[in-house]
Amino acid sequence: MGRLFDEELKRLKERLLHMSGIVEKMIDLAIHALIKRNKRLAQEVFKYEDEINMLHIDVDELCIKLIALRQPTAKDLRFITGAMKINSELERIGDQSVNISENTEIYLSYPEVKPLIDTPRMAEIAKQMVRDSLEAFVKKDAELARSVLKRDDEVDGLRDQIFRELLTYVVSDPTTTRQALCLVLISRNIERIADHATNICEDVIYMVLGKDIRHHIERKK
Amino acid sequence: MGRLFDEELKRLKERLLHMSGIVEKMIDLAIHALIKRNKRLAQEVFKYEDEINMLHIDVDELCIKLIALRQPTAKDLRFITGAMKINSELERIGDQSVNISENTEIYLSYPEVKPLIDTPRMAEIAKQMVRDSLEAFVKKDAELARSVLKRDDEVDGLRDQIFRELLTYVVSDPTTTRQALCLVLISRNIERIADHATNICEDVIYMVLGKDIRHHIERKK
C-alpha cells in the first residue's frame, strides 16, 4: 500500500493547508472590514463559512476512511488522528472570524471611538500563528511549533492593553460603552484564534516528540 | 474480539467520566476560593492539574492502542476518535480551572469590589454543561447534547451582564479597575469552559447522527 497511502497522506496535508488559507483570508477580511469601516467586507466573511464547514466534514471523513481501510502503523495513525484534531481547530478559527465580522457589523452601527492600532496588530500575529502552526504540522517541526506557543503571550499582552485603553475611554465618556464592548469582544475572538493555533502546536509537538513532552511545554494562561 | 473490545470501550468511557469528575471538582474549588476569598482553596486546584494531564495522555494512548490493535468498524472508530477529541476538551477545561484559580489569587490581593452573584451562577451552569456533555457522549444521546448547546446562550448572557455591571463600578470608582479586570478574565475563563462543553456536544451529535448534521445545529456565537 506504500505509495498510494503516501499519496493519500499528502492529499490530507494539502486539504488542511487549503483550509488554513481560507481561514487566514477570513481573518483578513474581518479585520479589514473593521478598520476600513466597510460592512460589505464583513459580509464576505460569511460566504466562506459554508466552504469551511464542508471541508471540515470532508477531512474528517477522509481520516476515518484512511484509518479504516489502510490500518496504518502507530506513527501514521498518530498523524491522522492529529489531523482530525487540527481539522476541528481550523473550523473553530473560521467560526471566530465569523464572530469578528458579526461584532464588527454591530460596532459599525455606532460612531468611531478611536483609530484602531492594537487590534489589527493582534489579528496579524494570530493569523501568522495559524499559518505557522500548519507549517509546523506539515513539516513535523516541533521547534517551529514551540516558537508559536511563545507568541501567545504577546497576544495576551495586546488583549490586556486594548482592554485597559478602552476602560479609560469609557471612564472619561460613558456614551462609548457599546463600542468599547464590541472591541473587547473582538479582541477576545482574536485571542481565541491564537489559542486554537497553540492547540494545534501542542498536538504537533506531541505527534513529533511523543507522550512525555506535551505537559512539559510552555503552558498557556 | 467482541466481548474484550466491549470491555475496553467501557473502560474508555469510565476514564473520560472520571476525568470529567475531576475537572468539575476543579471548577467548584476555583469558584469557592473566589467567593469565600480563600487562597488555600485556589491552590488545591493546582494539585489536580498533573492528574488531569496524566489522564489526558493515558486516554490518548489507550485510543491509539485500541484503533491499532482492534481495527474497529467505522462506527466504533468514530466513537474512539470522538473520545480523543473529548479527551482534549476535558484537559483544556482543567487548564481553564487553573486559570480561574490564578486570576482568583490576584483578585484576592485587592479589597472586595462587590458580592459575587452572577459569577458563581455562570460557573454552575458551565459545570453542569460539562457533566451533561459527558453524559450525552456516554449514552450517545443527541437530544441531551442539543439541550446543552442551547444553554451556551445563557452563559454568554451572564458574561455580558457581568461585564456591564463591572463597567459601572469602574466608571464610578476607577480605583476598582484591577479587581474588575480580574473578574472579567474569570468570566471569560468560565465562558470557555462552556465552549469546551459545546465542542463536546457537537462531536456527540456528529457521532450519533452522522455527517449531515454537524453544521446545521445551533451555532455558538
Short mmCIF file of C-alpha atoms in Angstrom, two decimals:
data_model
loop_
_atom_site.label_atom_id
_atom_site.label_comp_id
_atom_site.label_asym_id
_atom_site.label_seq_id
_atom_site.Cartn_x
_atom_site.Cartn_y
_atom_site.Cartn_z
CA MET A 1 0.00 0.00 0.00
CA GLY A 2 3.08 2.24 0.48
CA ARG A 3 2.91 4.70 -2.39
CA LEU A 4 -0.84 5.01 -2.63
CA PHE A 5 -1.03 5.63 1.11
CA ASP A 6 1.73 8.26 0.89
CA GLU A 7 -0.31 10.00 -1.82
CA GLU A 8 -3.37 9.94 0.43
CA LEU A 9 -1.44 11.42 3.35
CA LYS A 10 -0.12 14.11 1.04
CA ARG A 11 -3.66 14.91 -0.06
CA LEU A 12 -4.72 15.15 3.59
CA LYS A 13 -1.95 17.68 4.28
CA GLU A 14 -2.91 19.69 1.21
CA ARG A 15 -6.54 19.86 2.30
CA LEU A 16 -5.58 21.16 5.73
CA LEU A 17 -3.28 23.76 4.17
CA HIS A 18 -6.12 24.79 1.87
CA MET A 19 -8.43 25.17 4.87
CA SER A 20 -5.79 27.20 6.66
CA GLY A 21 -5.51 29.50 3.63
CA ILE A 22 -9.26 30.12 3.71
CA VAL A 23 -9.45 30.87 7.44
CA GLU A 24 -6.46 33.24 7.13
CA LYS A 25 -8.38 35.05 4.39
CA MET A 26 -11.46 35.17 6.64
CA ILE A 27 -9.42 36.77 9.44
CA ASP A 28 -8.00 39.34 6.99
CA LEU A 29 -11.42 40.23 5.60
CA ALA A 30 -12.96 40.57 9.05
CA ILE A 31 -10.21 42.89 10.27
CA HIS A 32 -10.24 44.96 7.08
CA ALA A 33 -13.98 45.38 7.47
CA LEU A 34 -13.32 46.70 10.96
CA ILE A 35 -10.53 49.15 10.19
CA LYS A 36 -11.98 50.38 6.87
CA ARG A 37 -15.48 50.56 8.43
CA ASN A 38 -16.79 48.52 5.47
CA LYS A 39 -19.86 46.35 6.12
CA ARG A 40 -19.65 44.68 2.71
CA LEU A 41 -16.27 43.17 3.60
CA ALA A 42 -17.70 41.87 6.86
CA GLN A 43 -20.42 40.07 4.92
CA GLU A 44 -17.88 38.45 2.59
CA VAL A 45 -16.59 36.50 5.57
CA PHE A 46 -19.93 34.72 5.92
CA LYS A 47 -19.61 33.36 2.37
CA TYR A 48 -16.57 31.33 3.35
CA GLU A 49 -18.24 29.78 6.37
CA ASP A 50 -20.10 27.09 4.41
CA GLU A 51 -16.95 26.21 2.49
CA ILE A 52 -15.00 25.66 5.72
CA ASN A 53 -17.84 23.60 7.17
CA MET A 54 -17.90 21.34 4.10
CA LEU A 55 -14.12 20.93 4.16
CA HIS A 56 -14.27 20.13 7.86
CA ILE A 57 -16.65 17.25 7.24
CA ASP A 58 -14.69 16.05 4.19
CA VAL A 59 -11.39 15.94 6.06
CA ASP A 60 -12.94 14.08 8.98
CA GLU A 61 -14.44 11.52 6.60
CA LEU A 62 -11.15 11.16 4.74
CA CYS A 63 -9.32 10.49 8.03
CA ILE A 64 -11.82 7.88 9.16
CA LYS A 65 -11.60 6.22 5.74
CA LEU A 66 -7.81 6.19 5.80
CA ILE A 67 -7.74 4.58 9.24
CA ALA A 68 -10.42 2.01 8.41
CA LEU A 69 -9.05 0.99 5.00
CA ARG A 70 -5.28 1.36 5.41
CA GLN A 71 -4.88 0.22 9.01
CA PRO A 72 -1.87 2.50 9.44
CA THR A 73 1.06 1.93 11.79
CA ALA A 74 1.03 3.70 15.19
CA LYS A 75 3.12 6.55 13.76
CA ASP A 76 0.87 7.19 10.76
CA LEU A 77 -2.19 6.67 12.95
CA ARG A 78 -0.97 9.39 15.28
CA PHE A 79 -0.51 11.67 12.28
CA ILE A 80 -4.06 11.03 11.08
CA THR A 81 -5.69 11.46 14.50
CA GLY A 82 -3.59 14.64 14.84
CA ALA A 83 -5.02 15.81 11.51
CA MET A 84 -8.55 15.22 12.83
CA LYS A 85 -7.88 17.41 15.86
CA ILE A 86 -6.28 20.13 13.74
CA ASN A 87 -9.24 19.98 11.38
CA SER A 88 -11.57 20.84 14.29
CA GLU A 89 -9.33 23.71 15.37
CA LEU A 90 -9.37 25.19 11.86
CA GLU A 91 -13.14 25.01 11.71
CA ARG A 92 -13.33 26.87 15.03
CA ILE A 93 -10.93 29.52 13.76
CA GLY A 94 -13.40 30.03 10.90
CA ASP A 95 -16.19 30.39 13.49
CA GLN A 96 -14.21 33.03 15.37
CA SER A 97 -13.66 35.00 12.14
CA VAL A 98 -17.41 34.94 11.60
CA ASN A 99 -17.84 36.20 15.17
CA ILE A 100 -15.41 39.06 14.49
CA SER A 101 -17.50 40.03 11.47
CA GLU A 102 -20.73 39.92 13.45
CA ASN A 103 -19.26 42.07 16.20
CA THR A 104 -17.86 44.40 13.53
CA GLU A 105 -21.30 44.86 11.99
CA ILE A 106 -22.62 45.97 15.38
CA TYR A 107 -19.58 48.16 16.01
CA LEU A 108 -20.03 49.95 12.68
CA SER A 109 -23.54 50.99 13.60
CA TYR A 110 -22.03 53.42 16.17
CA PRO A 111 -19.69 56.40 15.71
CA GLU A 112 -15.96 55.65 15.77
CA VAL A 113 -14.31 55.68 19.23
CA LYS A 114 -10.64 55.72 18.30
CA PRO A 115 -8.31 54.76 15.46
CA LEU A 116 -7.54 51.04 15.79
CA ILE A 117 -3.86 50.18 16.08
CA ASP A 118 -3.51 47.28 18.52
CA THR A 119 -6.49 45.26 17.25
CA PRO A 120 -5.14 44.78 13.68
CA ARG A 121 -1.68 44.11 15.14
CA MET A 122 -3.09 41.43 17.41
CA ALA A 123 -5.00 39.90 14.49
CA GLU A 124 -1.88 39.87 12.31
CA ILE A 125 0.06 37.94 14.98
CA ALA A 126 -2.81 35.48 15.47
CA LYS A 127 -3.08 34.90 11.71
CA GLN A 128 0.65 34.27 11.45
CA MET A 129 0.38 31.84 14.38
CA VAL A 130 -2.28 29.90 12.48
CA ARG A 131 -0.15 29.77 9.35
CA ASP A 132 2.98 28.69 11.25
CA SER A 133 1.10 26.07 13.26
CA LEU A 134 0.00 24.43 9.99
CA GLU A 135 3.52 24.64 8.60
CA ALA A 136 4.81 23.01 11.81
CA PHE A 137 2.26 20.22 11.33
CA VAL A 138 3.03 19.58 7.68
CA LYS A 139 6.81 19.67 8.24
CA LYS A 140 6.57 17.88 11.62
CA ASP A 141 8.66 20.74 13.00
CA ALA A 142 8.46 20.81 16.82
CA GLU A 143 10.78 23.81 17.08
CA LEU A 144 8.52 25.96 14.93
CA ALA A 145 5.54 24.75 16.98
CA ARG A 146 7.28 25.83 20.18
CA SER A 147 8.04 29.27 18.77
CA VAL A 148 4.33 29.74 18.01
CA LEU A 149 3.43 28.88 21.62
CA LYS A 150 5.69 31.66 22.83
CA ARG A 151 3.91 34.26 20.69
CA ASP A 152 0.68 33.61 22.58
CA ASP A 153 1.96 35.78 25.44
CA GLU A 154 2.28 38.70 23.04
CA VAL A 155 -1.35 38.24 22.00
CA ASP A 156 -2.50 38.14 25.64
CA GLY A 157 -0.47 41.28 26.34
CA LEU A 158 -2.17 43.15 23.50
CA ARG A 159 -5.57 41.96 24.69
CA ASP A 160 -4.93 43.41 28.16
CA GLN A 161 -3.58 46.63 26.66
CA ILE A 162 -6.68 47.03 24.46
CA PHE A 163 -8.91 46.39 27.46
CA ARG A 164 -7.18 48.94 29.68
CA GLU A 165 -7.20 51.58 26.96
CA LEU A 166 -10.91 51.06 26.28
CA LEU A 167 -11.62 51.36 30.00
CA THR A 168 -10.03 54.80 30.03
CA TYR A 169 -12.32 55.83 27.14
CA VAL A 170 -15.41 54.53 28.92
CA VAL A 171 -14.41 56.19 32.20
CA SER A 172 -13.94 59.57 30.51
CA ASP A 173 -17.03 59.21 28.26
CA PRO A 174 -19.61 56.57 29.29
CA THR A 175 -21.52 57.03 25.98
CA THR A 176 -18.76 54.99 24.28
CA THR A 177 -19.60 51.87 26.31
CA ARG A 178 -21.29 49.97 23.48
CA GLN A 179 -18.45 50.46 21.03
CA ALA A 180 -15.96 49.53 23.74
CA LEU A 181 -17.86 46.32 24.43
CA CYS A 182 -17.73 45.40 20.71
CA LEU A 183 -13.97 45.97 20.60
CA VAL A 184 -13.46 43.92 23.76
CA LEU A 185 -15.45 41.06 22.22
CA ILE A 186 -13.41 41.30 19.00
CA SER A 187 -10.13 41.20 20.92
CA ARG A 188 -11.42 38.09 22.66
CA ASN A 189 -12.29 36.50 19.29
CA ILE A 190 -8.75 37.16 18.11
CA GLU A 191 -7.33 35.79 21.35
CA ARG A 192 -9.23 32.56 20.74
CA ILE A 193 -7.87 32.27 17.22
CA ALA A 194 -4.39 32.42 18.76
CA ASP A 195 -5.47 29.79 21.31
CA HIS A 196 -6.59 27.46 18.54
CA ALA A 197 -3.18 27.92 16.91
CA THR A 198 -1.49 26.97 20.20
CA ASN A 199 -3.76 23.90 20.45
CA ILE A 200 -2.56 22.86 17.00
CA CYS A 201 1.06 23.36 18.08
CA GLU A 202 0.61 21.27 21.22
CA ASP A 203 -0.75 18.47 19.05
CA VAL A 204 2.22 18.83 16.66
CA ILE A 205 4.76 18.68 19.50
CA TYR A 206 3.07 15.60 20.90
CA MET A 207 2.94 13.97 17.49
CA VAL A 208 6.63 14.63 16.83
CA LEU A 209 8.19 14.12 20.25
CA GLY A 210 5.90 11.58 21.83
CA LYS A 211 3.94 11.31 25.01
CA ASP A 212 6.41 12.70 27.56
CA ILE A 213 6.55 16.19 26.24
CA ARG A 214 3.03 17.55 25.94
CA HIS A 215 2.63 18.62 29.53
CA HIS A 216 6.14 19.94 29.99
CA ILE A 217 5.88 22.56 27.31
CA GLU A 218 5.22 26.22 27.95
CA ARG A 219 1.68 26.41 29.23
CA LYS A 220 -0.80 28.97 28.05
CA LYS A 221 -2.57 31.07 30.66
CA MET B 1 -12.79 -9.91 19.79
CA GLY B 2 -16.38 -8.82 20.65
CA ARG B 3 -16.54 -9.03 24.43
CA LEU B 4 -12.99 -8.00 25.17
CA PHE B 5 -13.36 -4.99 22.89
CA ASP B 6 -16.66 -4.02 24.55
CA GLU B 7 -14.87 -4.14 27.91
CA GLU B 8 -12.16 -1.87 26.54
CA LEU B 9 -14.69 0.63 25.21
CA LYS B 10 -16.41 0.58 28.59
CA ARG B 11 -13.10 1.31 30.30
CA LEU B 12 -12.54 4.21 27.90
CA LYS B 13 -15.92 5.70 28.82
CA GLU B 14 -15.19 5.26 32.52
CA ARG B 15 -11.87 7.06 32.21
CA LEU B 16 -13.49 10.02 30.49
CA LEU B 17 -16.21 10.17 33.15
CA HIS B 18 -13.51 10.04 35.83
CA MET B 19 -11.70 12.95 34.12
CA SER B 20 -14.95 14.87 33.92
CA GLY B 21 -15.50 14.33 37.67
CA ILE B 22 -12.06 15.79 38.40
CA VAL B 23 -12.47 18.87 36.22
CA GLU B 24 -15.92 19.52 37.74
CA LYS B 25 -14.26 19.41 41.17
CA MET B 26 -11.56 21.82 39.92
CA ILE B 27 -14.24 24.28 38.76
CA ASP B 28 -16.01 24.03 42.14
CA LEU B 29 -12.81 24.58 44.11
CA ALA B 30 -11.78 27.54 41.98
CA ILE B 31 -15.14 29.26 42.38
CA HIS B 32 -15.33 28.53 46.11
CA ALA B 33 -11.88 30.05 46.51
CA LEU B 34 -13.23 33.15 44.78
CA ILE B 35 -16.46 33.61 46.70
CA LYS B 36 -15.03 32.58 50.11
CA ARG B 37 -11.89 34.68 49.47
CA ASN B 38 -9.79 31.61 50.38
CA LYS B 39 -6.34 31.34 48.74
CA ARG B 40 -5.74 27.83 50.09
CA LEU B 41 -8.71 26.51 48.07
CA ALA B 42 -7.33 28.20 44.96
CA GLN B 43 -4.06 26.35 45.44
CA GLU B 44 -5.82 23.00 45.78
CA VAL B 45 -6.88 23.33 42.13
CA PHE B 46 -3.24 23.21 41.04
CA LYS B 47 -2.83 19.78 42.67
CA TYR B 48 -5.33 18.28 40.26
CA GLU B 49 -3.65 19.69 37.18
CA ASP B 50 -0.97 16.99 37.00
CA GLU B 51 -3.55 14.25 37.46
CA ILE B 52 -5.61 15.55 34.54
CA ASN B 53 -2.50 15.86 32.39
CA MET B 54 -1.54 12.24 33.10
CA LEU B 55 -5.07 11.02 32.38
CA HIS B 56 -5.11 13.02 29.15
CA ILE B 57 -2.00 11.21 27.91
CA ASP B 58 -3.26 7.83 29.12
CA VAL B 59 -6.60 8.16 27.33
CA ASP B 60 -4.92 9.26 24.12
CA GLU B 61 -2.58 6.25 24.28
CA LEU B 62 -5.46 3.91 25.03
CA CYS B 63 -7.39 5.18 22.00
CA ILE B 64 -4.41 4.80 19.66
CA LYS B 65 -3.83 1.28 21.01
CA LEU B 66 -7.49 0.33 20.54
CA ILE B 67 -7.50 1.52 16.96
CA ALA B 68 -4.17 -0.13 16.09
CA LEU B 69 -4.88 -3.49 17.75
CA ARG B 70 -8.63 -3.95 17.31
CA GLN B 71 -9.11 -2.40 13.88
CA PRO B 72 -12.62 -1.29 14.78
CA THR B 73 -15.53 -0.84 12.38
CA ALA B 74 -16.31 2.66 11.10
CA LYS B 75 -18.90 3.13 13.86
CA ASP B 76 -16.59 2.14 16.71
CA LEU B 77 -13.75 4.04 15.07
CA ARG B 78 -15.86 7.18 15.10
CA PHE B 79 -16.59 6.61 18.78
CA ILE B 80 -12.88 6.27 19.59
CA THR B 81 -11.78 9.30 17.54
CA GLY B 82 -14.65 11.18 19.23
CA ALA B 83 -13.24 10.10 22.60
CA MET B 84 -9.84 11.50 21.61
CA LYS B 85 -11.36 14.89 20.81
CA ILE B 86 -13.38 14.92 24.03
CA ASN B 87 -10.26 13.99 25.96
CA SER B 88 -8.55 17.15 24.65
CA GLU B 89 -11.56 19.28 25.57
CA LEU B 90 -11.54 17.94 29.15
CA GLU B 91 -7.85 18.67 29.53
CA ARG B 92 -8.49 22.25 28.38
CA ILE B 93 -11.35 22.61 30.86
CA GLY B 94 -8.82 21.65 33.54
CA ASP B 95 -6.50 24.38 32.19
CA GLN B 96 -9.29 26.96 32.41
CA SER B 97 -10.00 25.98 36.03
CA VAL B 98 -6.32 26.55 36.77
CA ASN B 99 -6.60 29.95 35.07
CA ILE B 100 -9.61 30.83 37.24
CA SER B 101 -7.54 29.98 40.33
CA GLU B 102 -4.61 32.09 39.15
CA ASN B 103 -6.86 35.06 38.43
CA THR B 104 -8.54 34.50 41.81
CA GLU B 105 -5.19 34.66 43.62
CA ILE B 106 -4.56 38.05 42.02
CA TYR B 107 -8.12 39.21 42.73
CA LEU B 108 -7.80 38.28 46.41
CA SER B 109 -4.79 40.55 46.83
CA TYR B 110 -7.13 43.57 46.43
CA PRO B 111 -10.10 44.73 48.54
CA GLU B 112 -13.51 43.29 47.60
CA VAL B 113 -15.45 45.21 44.93
CA LYS B 114 -18.89 43.66 45.26
CA PRO B 115 -20.57 40.46 46.43
CA LEU B 116 -20.39 37.93 43.59
CA ILE B 117 -23.73 36.58 42.41
CA ASP B 118 -23.57 36.14 38.64
CA THR B 119 -20.07 34.65 38.51
CA PRO B 120 -20.86 31.56 40.64
CA ARG B 121 -24.17 31.18 38.77
CA MET B 122 -22.35 31.25 35.45
CA ALA B 123 -19.81 28.71 36.75
CA GLU B 124 -22.57 26.41 37.97
CA ILE B 125 -24.21 26.38 34.53
CA ALA B 126 -20.88 25.76 32.81
CA LYS B 127 -20.06 22.89 35.17
CA GLN B 128 -23.47 21.31 34.57
CA MET B 129 -22.90 21.68 30.81
CA VAL B 130 -19.63 19.76 31.14
CA ARG B 131 -21.31 16.99 33.13
CA ASP B 132 -24.23 16.72 30.70
CA SER B 133 -21.97 16.77 27.65
CA LEU B 134 -20.15 13.71 29.03
CA GLU B 135 -23.43 12.01 29.82
CA ALA B 136 -24.58 12.71 26.26
CA PHE B 137 -21.37 11.15 24.97
CA VAL B 138 -21.54 8.03 27.12
CA LYS B 139 -25.25 7.48 26.39
CA LYS B 140 -24.91 8.59 22.73
CA ASP B 141 -27.81 10.96 23.43
CA ALA B 142 -28.04 13.64 20.72
CA GLU B 143 -31.08 15.30 22.33
CA LEU B 144 -29.23 15.90 25.58
CA ALA B 145 -26.28 17.23 23.58
CA ARG B 146 -28.57 19.69 21.80
CA SER B 147 -30.04 20.91 25.08
CA VAL B 148 -26.51 21.67 26.32
CA LEU B 149 -25.81 23.75 23.21
CA LYS B 150 -28.82 25.90 23.98
CA ARG B 151 -27.55 26.71 27.48
CA ASP B 152 -24.48 28.37 26.00
CA ASP B 153 -26.58 31.48 25.26
CA GLU B 154 -27.38 31.79 28.95
CA VAL B 155 -23.66 31.69 29.76
CA ASP B 156 -22.92 34.38 27.16
CA GLY B 157 -25.77 36.49 28.56
CA LEU B 158 -24.32 36.30 32.08
CA ARG B 159 -20.87 37.16 30.76
CA ASP B 160 -22.21 40.34 29.13
CA GLN B 161 -24.18 41.21 32.27
CA ILE B 162 -21.08 40.80 34.46
CA PHE B 163 -19.11 42.96 32.06
CA ARG B 164 -21.65 45.78 32.02
CA GLU B 165 -22.02 45.77 35.78
CA LEU B 166 -18.26 45.91 36.29
CA LEU B 167 -18.05 48.80 33.86
CA THR B 168 -20.45 50.80 36.02
CA TYR B 169 -18.22 50.13 39.05
CA VAL B 170 -15.10 51.24 37.20
CA VAL B 171 -16.83 54.35 35.84
CA SER B 172 -17.98 55.40 39.31
CA ASP B 173 -14.67 54.46 41.02
CA PRO B 174 -11.63 53.98 38.74
CA THR B 175 -9.57 52.56 41.67
CA THR B 176 -11.53 49.30 41.25
CA THR B 177 -10.13 48.74 37.73
CA ARG B 178 -7.71 45.95 38.69
CA GLN B 179 -10.31 43.90 40.52
CA ALA B 180 -12.76 44.45 37.67
CA LEU B 181 -10.17 43.20 35.16
CA CYS B 182 -9.67 40.02 37.24
CA LEU B 183 -13.41 39.36 37.32
CA VAL B 184 -13.70 39.94 33.56
CA LEU B 185 -10.89 37.45 32.97
CA ILE B 186 -12.57 34.92 35.26
CA SER B 187 -15.90 35.29 33.45
CA ARG B 188 -14.03 34.66 30.22
CA ASN B 189 -12.44 31.50 31.68
CA ILE B 190 -15.89 30.24 32.63
CA GLU B 191 -17.23 31.11 29.19
CA ARG B 192 -14.50 28.98 27.65
CA ILE B 193 -15.37 26.04 29.86
CA ALA B 194 -18.90 26.29 28.49
CA ASP B 195 -17.46 26.49 24.97
CA HIS B 196 -15.49 23.29 25.52
CA ALA B 197 -18.72 21.62 26.67
CA THR B 198 -20.44 22.75 23.45
CA ASN B 199 -17.49 21.41 21.43
CA ILE B 200 -18.01 18.04 23.11
CA CYS B 201 -21.72 18.18 22.30
CA GLU B 202 -21.08 18.98 18.65
CA ASP B 203 -18.83 15.93 18.47
CA VAL B 204 -21.51 13.80 20.14
CA ILE B 205 -24.22 14.95 17.74
CA TYR B 206 -21.94 14.24 14.79
CA MET B 207 -21.05 10.83 16.18
CA VAL B 208 -24.69 9.88 16.73
CA LEU B 209 -26.40 11.45 13.74
CA GLY B 210 -23.68 11.35 11.12
CA LYS B 211 -22.09 13.78 8.81
CA ASP B 212 -25.05 15.85 7.63
CA ILE B 213 -25.94 17.36 10.93
CA ARG B 214 -22.88 18.99 12.44
CA HIS B 215 -23.16 22.23 10.58
CA HIS B 216 -26.92 22.56 10.78
CA ILE B 217 -27.10 22.63 14.54
CA GLU B 218 -27.49 25.75 16.62
CA ARG B 219 -24.25 27.62 16.17
CA LYS B 220 -22.44 29.28 19.04
CA LYS B 221 -21.56 32.95 18.69
#
